[in-house]
Amino acid sequence: MVRAIGDVAARPEHTEPIVLMVVGAGRGPLVSRALQASRRLDADVHVYALEKNPSALVELQRKNAELWLGAVTLVHADMRRWQPSERADILVSELLGSFGDNELSPECLDGALDHLAAANCVCIPRRYTAYAAPVSSAVLFRRAREYGSSHGLETPYVVNMHAAHVLADAQPLWSFCHDGSAAAQRVTWASNAHNQRASSAMFSASCASMVHGLAAFFDAELYPGVVLSICPDTHTAEMHSWFPMYFPIKRPLTVAAGSGISVHVWRRTGGTKTWYEWSVDAGGDSSGIHNINGHEYWIGQ
């Protein structure tokens, strides 16, 4: 946030104060970082903290009274609907999930950028990408199956993968970008269809094994040159904020070393729901498509 505040302050057209909004502020860790960044630069920054959860708001009120000394404007509202008296030069969110977009960051930021952001608003994070790879794990498969052969094996899980072998390097599936262009153009989406995604990837099995599903990861560019990742090959050091996701398949597939594994993943939306569908093809066999139309797992918007 130090770089973002400094860059906005250096714009020829900028007039102080800088308006920085933390949307989905939760218990306030990013609000504290915003205040620290502004003090470090001795910049005039008006910090807002938006939170719709009343329980979290109580904690924000306590911190504003005891730690922030009233320096933050607290707003109890949904970021997608609140109409501010001034727009944000910097919009900061903490909506990333283990698959990047699985906590509805795209849907939430659509509304936030439309209602809250000034033209050329800096959005943190500015981009995030979902990754997947075939995984072998009898332990994860058995535990998912314990929740029921239908529901348990058509629902993704956030897991700390220890008893698992990722059979190939993770590949990117799709990305979402929030660079302020939507705010500049004042884009208002008539539906959520633009947040749907579909991707296929081909992998080569590193060894003979059983495929029990997909391991899913993400990386994110918070600001130009500032990246965090939970992907195995690029994992940010000493970061434990997210674990990977596991997408099980109902019937494990046998693969030989060096054989191809084809993965297909969809991000679907409909009405007030968002969900994922997935399938795996390997060894001349197919898992079939899981969670069709979100019949077992979905995220409410």
Short mmCIF file of C-alpha atoms in Angstrom, two decimals, residues 115-275:
data_model
loop_
_atom_site.label_atom_id
_atom_site.label_comp_id
_atom_site.label_asym_id
_atom_site.label_seq_id
_atom_site.Cartn_x
_atom_site.Cartn_y
_atom_site.Cartn_z
CA HIS A 115 -20.19 2.39 -6.99
CA LEU A 116 -17.06 3.33 -5.05
CA ALA A 117 -14.08 3.82 -7.36
CA ALA A 118 -12.85 7.05 -8.91
CA ALA A 119 -11.51 7.06 -12.47
CA ASN A 120 -8.05 5.43 -12.58
CA CYS A 121 -8.67 3.87 -9.18
CA VAL A 122 -5.92 1.56 -7.96
CA CYS A 123 -7.38 -1.82 -7.05
CA ILE A 124 -5.47 -4.12 -4.69
CA PRO A 125 -5.31 -6.94 -5.72
CA ARG A 126 -5.27 -6.08 -9.41
CA ARG A 127 -5.17 -9.65 -10.80
CA TYR A 128 -5.52 -13.25 -9.61
CA THR A 129 -5.21 -16.55 -11.45
CA ALA A 130 -6.63 -20.01 -10.67
CA TYR A 131 -4.43 -23.09 -11.17
CA ALA A 132 -5.09 -26.83 -11.07
CA ALA A 133 -3.20 -30.11 -11.30
CA PRO A 134 -4.18 -33.80 -11.04
CA VAL A 135 -3.57 -35.22 -7.57
CA SER A 136 -3.30 -38.67 -6.07
CA SER A 137 -4.47 -39.02 -2.46
CA ALA A 138 -6.33 -42.04 -1.15
CA VAL A 139 -6.65 -40.25 2.20
CA LEU A 140 -8.39 -37.17 0.77
CA PHE A 141 -10.61 -39.32 -1.44
CA ARG A 142 -11.67 -41.51 1.50
CA ARG A 143 -12.42 -38.53 3.72
CA ALA A 144 -14.48 -36.82 1.02
CA ARG A 145 -16.40 -40.04 0.40
CA GLU A 146 -17.27 -40.22 4.10
CA TYR A 147 -19.54 -37.20 3.56
CA GLY A 148 -21.59 -39.24 1.10
CA SER A 149 -20.83 -40.76 -2.31
CA SER A 150 -22.78 -38.03 -4.10
CA HIS A 151 -22.47 -34.84 -2.04
CA GLY A 152 -19.05 -35.61 -0.58
CA LEU A 153 -17.41 -36.34 -3.93
CA GLU A 154 -18.98 -33.42 -5.80
CA THR A 155 -17.88 -30.72 -3.35
CA PRO A 156 -14.47 -29.01 -3.27
CA TYR A 157 -12.59 -28.73 0.03
CA VAL A 158 -9.91 -26.43 1.44
CA VAL A 159 -7.23 -28.80 2.79
CA ASN A 160 -3.66 -28.77 4.02
CA MET A 161 -2.29 -31.36 1.60
CA HIS A 162 0.17 -33.67 3.35
CA ALA A 163 -0.85 -37.20 2.33
CA ALA A 164 -1.10 -36.27 -1.35
CA HIS A 165 1.03 -36.41 -4.48
CA VAL A 166 0.51 -33.75 -7.15
CA LEU A 167 1.13 -35.65 -10.38
CA ALA A 168 2.25 -32.73 -12.58
CA ASP A 169 3.04 -29.04 -12.39
CA ALA A 170 -0.04 -26.90 -11.84
CA GLN A 171 -1.28 -25.01 -14.91
CA PRO A 172 -3.24 -21.75 -15.07
CA LEU A 173 -6.93 -22.02 -15.83
CA TRP A 174 -8.20 -18.43 -15.87
CA SER A 175 -7.62 -14.98 -14.44
CA PHE A 176 -9.63 -12.02 -13.21
CA CYS A 177 -8.26 -8.48 -13.54
CA HIS A 178 -9.36 -5.35 -11.67
CA ASP A 179 -7.25 -2.52 -13.01
CA GLY A 180 -9.68 0.35 -12.56
CA SER A 181 -10.83 0.36 -16.20
CA ALA A 182 -14.36 -0.66 -15.19
CA ALA A 183 -14.51 2.30 -12.84
CA ALA A 184 -13.18 4.65 -15.49
CA GLN A 185 -15.80 3.45 -17.97
CA ARG A 186 -18.56 3.21 -15.33
CA VAL A 187 -19.41 -0.32 -16.44
CA THR A 188 -22.62 -1.71 -14.95
CA TRP A 189 -23.14 -5.40 -15.70
CA ALA A 190 -26.66 -6.54 -16.58
CA SER A 191 -25.87 -10.11 -15.53
CA ASN A 192 -23.00 -12.13 -14.08
CA ALA A 193 -22.25 -13.98 -17.33
CA HIS A 194 -18.97 -12.09 -17.80
CA ASN A 195 -17.63 -13.80 -14.66
CA GLN A 196 -18.12 -17.28 -16.07
CA ARG A 197 -15.01 -19.17 -17.10
CA ALA A 198 -14.09 -22.46 -18.79
CA SER A 199 -10.68 -24.02 -19.23
CA SER A 200 -9.03 -27.28 -20.25
CA ALA A 201 -5.46 -28.37 -19.59
CA MET A 202 -3.38 -31.38 -20.53
CA PHE A 203 -0.91 -32.94 -18.09
CA SER A 204 1.64 -35.75 -18.25
CA ALA A 205 1.65 -38.08 -15.24
CA SER A 206 4.99 -38.00 -13.42
CA CYS A 207 4.55 -41.62 -12.31
CA ALA A 208 2.13 -44.53 -12.45
CA SER A 209 -0.64 -43.72 -10.03
CA MET A 210 -4.32 -43.28 -9.28
CA VAL A 211 -5.91 -39.89 -9.95
CA HIS A 212 -8.26 -39.00 -7.08
CA GLY A 213 -9.13 -35.49 -8.24
CA LEU A 214 -7.60 -32.04 -8.64
CA ALA A 215 -5.39 -29.92 -6.46
CA ALA A 216 -6.22 -26.23 -6.93
CA PHE A 217 -4.15 -23.13 -6.17
CA PHE A 218 -3.94 -19.43 -7.01
CA ASP A 219 -1.53 -16.56 -7.34
CA ALA A 220 -2.29 -12.86 -7.20
CA GLU A 221 -0.63 -9.65 -8.28
CA LEU A 222 -1.45 -7.16 -5.54
CA TYR A 223 0.32 -4.26 -7.26
CA PRO A 224 2.74 -4.16 -10.21
CA GLY A 225 5.66 -6.37 -9.19
CA VAL A 226 4.09 -7.43 -5.87
CA VAL A 227 2.93 -11.05 -6.15
CA LEU A 228 1.79 -13.70 -3.68
CA SER A 229 1.27 -17.36 -4.52
CA ILE A 230 0.21 -20.68 -3.00
CA CYS A 231 1.27 -22.65 -6.10
CA PRO A 232 3.85 -25.30 -5.11
CA ASP A 233 6.65 -24.02 -7.40
CA THR A 234 6.19 -20.32 -6.57
CA HIS A 235 4.79 -20.43 -3.04
CA THR A 236 5.38 -17.20 -1.13
CA ALA A 237 7.82 -17.90 1.69
CA GLU A 238 6.44 -18.10 5.23
CA MET A 239 2.87 -17.48 4.07
CA HIS A 240 0.21 -19.71 5.66
CA SER A 241 -2.95 -17.70 5.04
CA TRP A 242 -4.39 -20.12 2.46
CA PHE A 243 -4.34 -23.88 1.93
CA PRO A 244 -5.00 -25.49 -1.48
CA MET A 245 -8.38 -26.79 -2.59
CA TYR A 246 -9.19 -30.39 -3.40
CA PHE A 247 -11.75 -31.21 -6.11
CA PRO A 248 -12.52 -34.94 -5.76
CA ILE A 249 -13.77 -37.26 -8.47
CA LYS A 250 -16.30 -40.00 -7.76
CA ARG A 251 -14.27 -42.75 -9.42
CA PRO A 252 -10.44 -42.72 -9.29
CA LEU A 253 -8.66 -43.19 -12.62
CA THR A 254 -5.54 -45.31 -13.21
CA VAL A 255 -2.69 -43.67 -15.13
CA ALA A 256 0.67 -44.94 -16.36
CA ALA A 257 3.85 -42.93 -16.04
CA GLY A 258 4.05 -40.35 -18.83
CA SER A 259 0.44 -40.83 -19.91
CA GLY A 260 -1.82 -37.88 -20.56
CA ILE A 261 -4.35 -36.51 -18.11
CA SER A 262 -6.95 -34.09 -19.45
CA VAL A 263 -8.61 -31.71 -16.99
CA HIS A 264 -11.68 -29.57 -17.61
CA VAL A 265 -13.00 -26.95 -15.17
CA TRP A 266 -15.89 -24.51 -15.47
CA ARG A 267 -16.91 -21.54 -13.33
CA ARG A 268 -20.66 -21.19 -13.77
CA THR A 269 -23.19 -18.61 -12.60
CA GLY A 270 -26.96 -18.52 -12.56
CA GLY A 271 -29.47 -16.47 -10.61
CA THR A 272 -27.85 -15.72 -7.26
CA LYS A 273 -25.45 -18.67 -7.33
CA THR A 274 -21.90 -19.36 -8.52
CA TRP A 275 -20.43 -22.86 -8.71
#
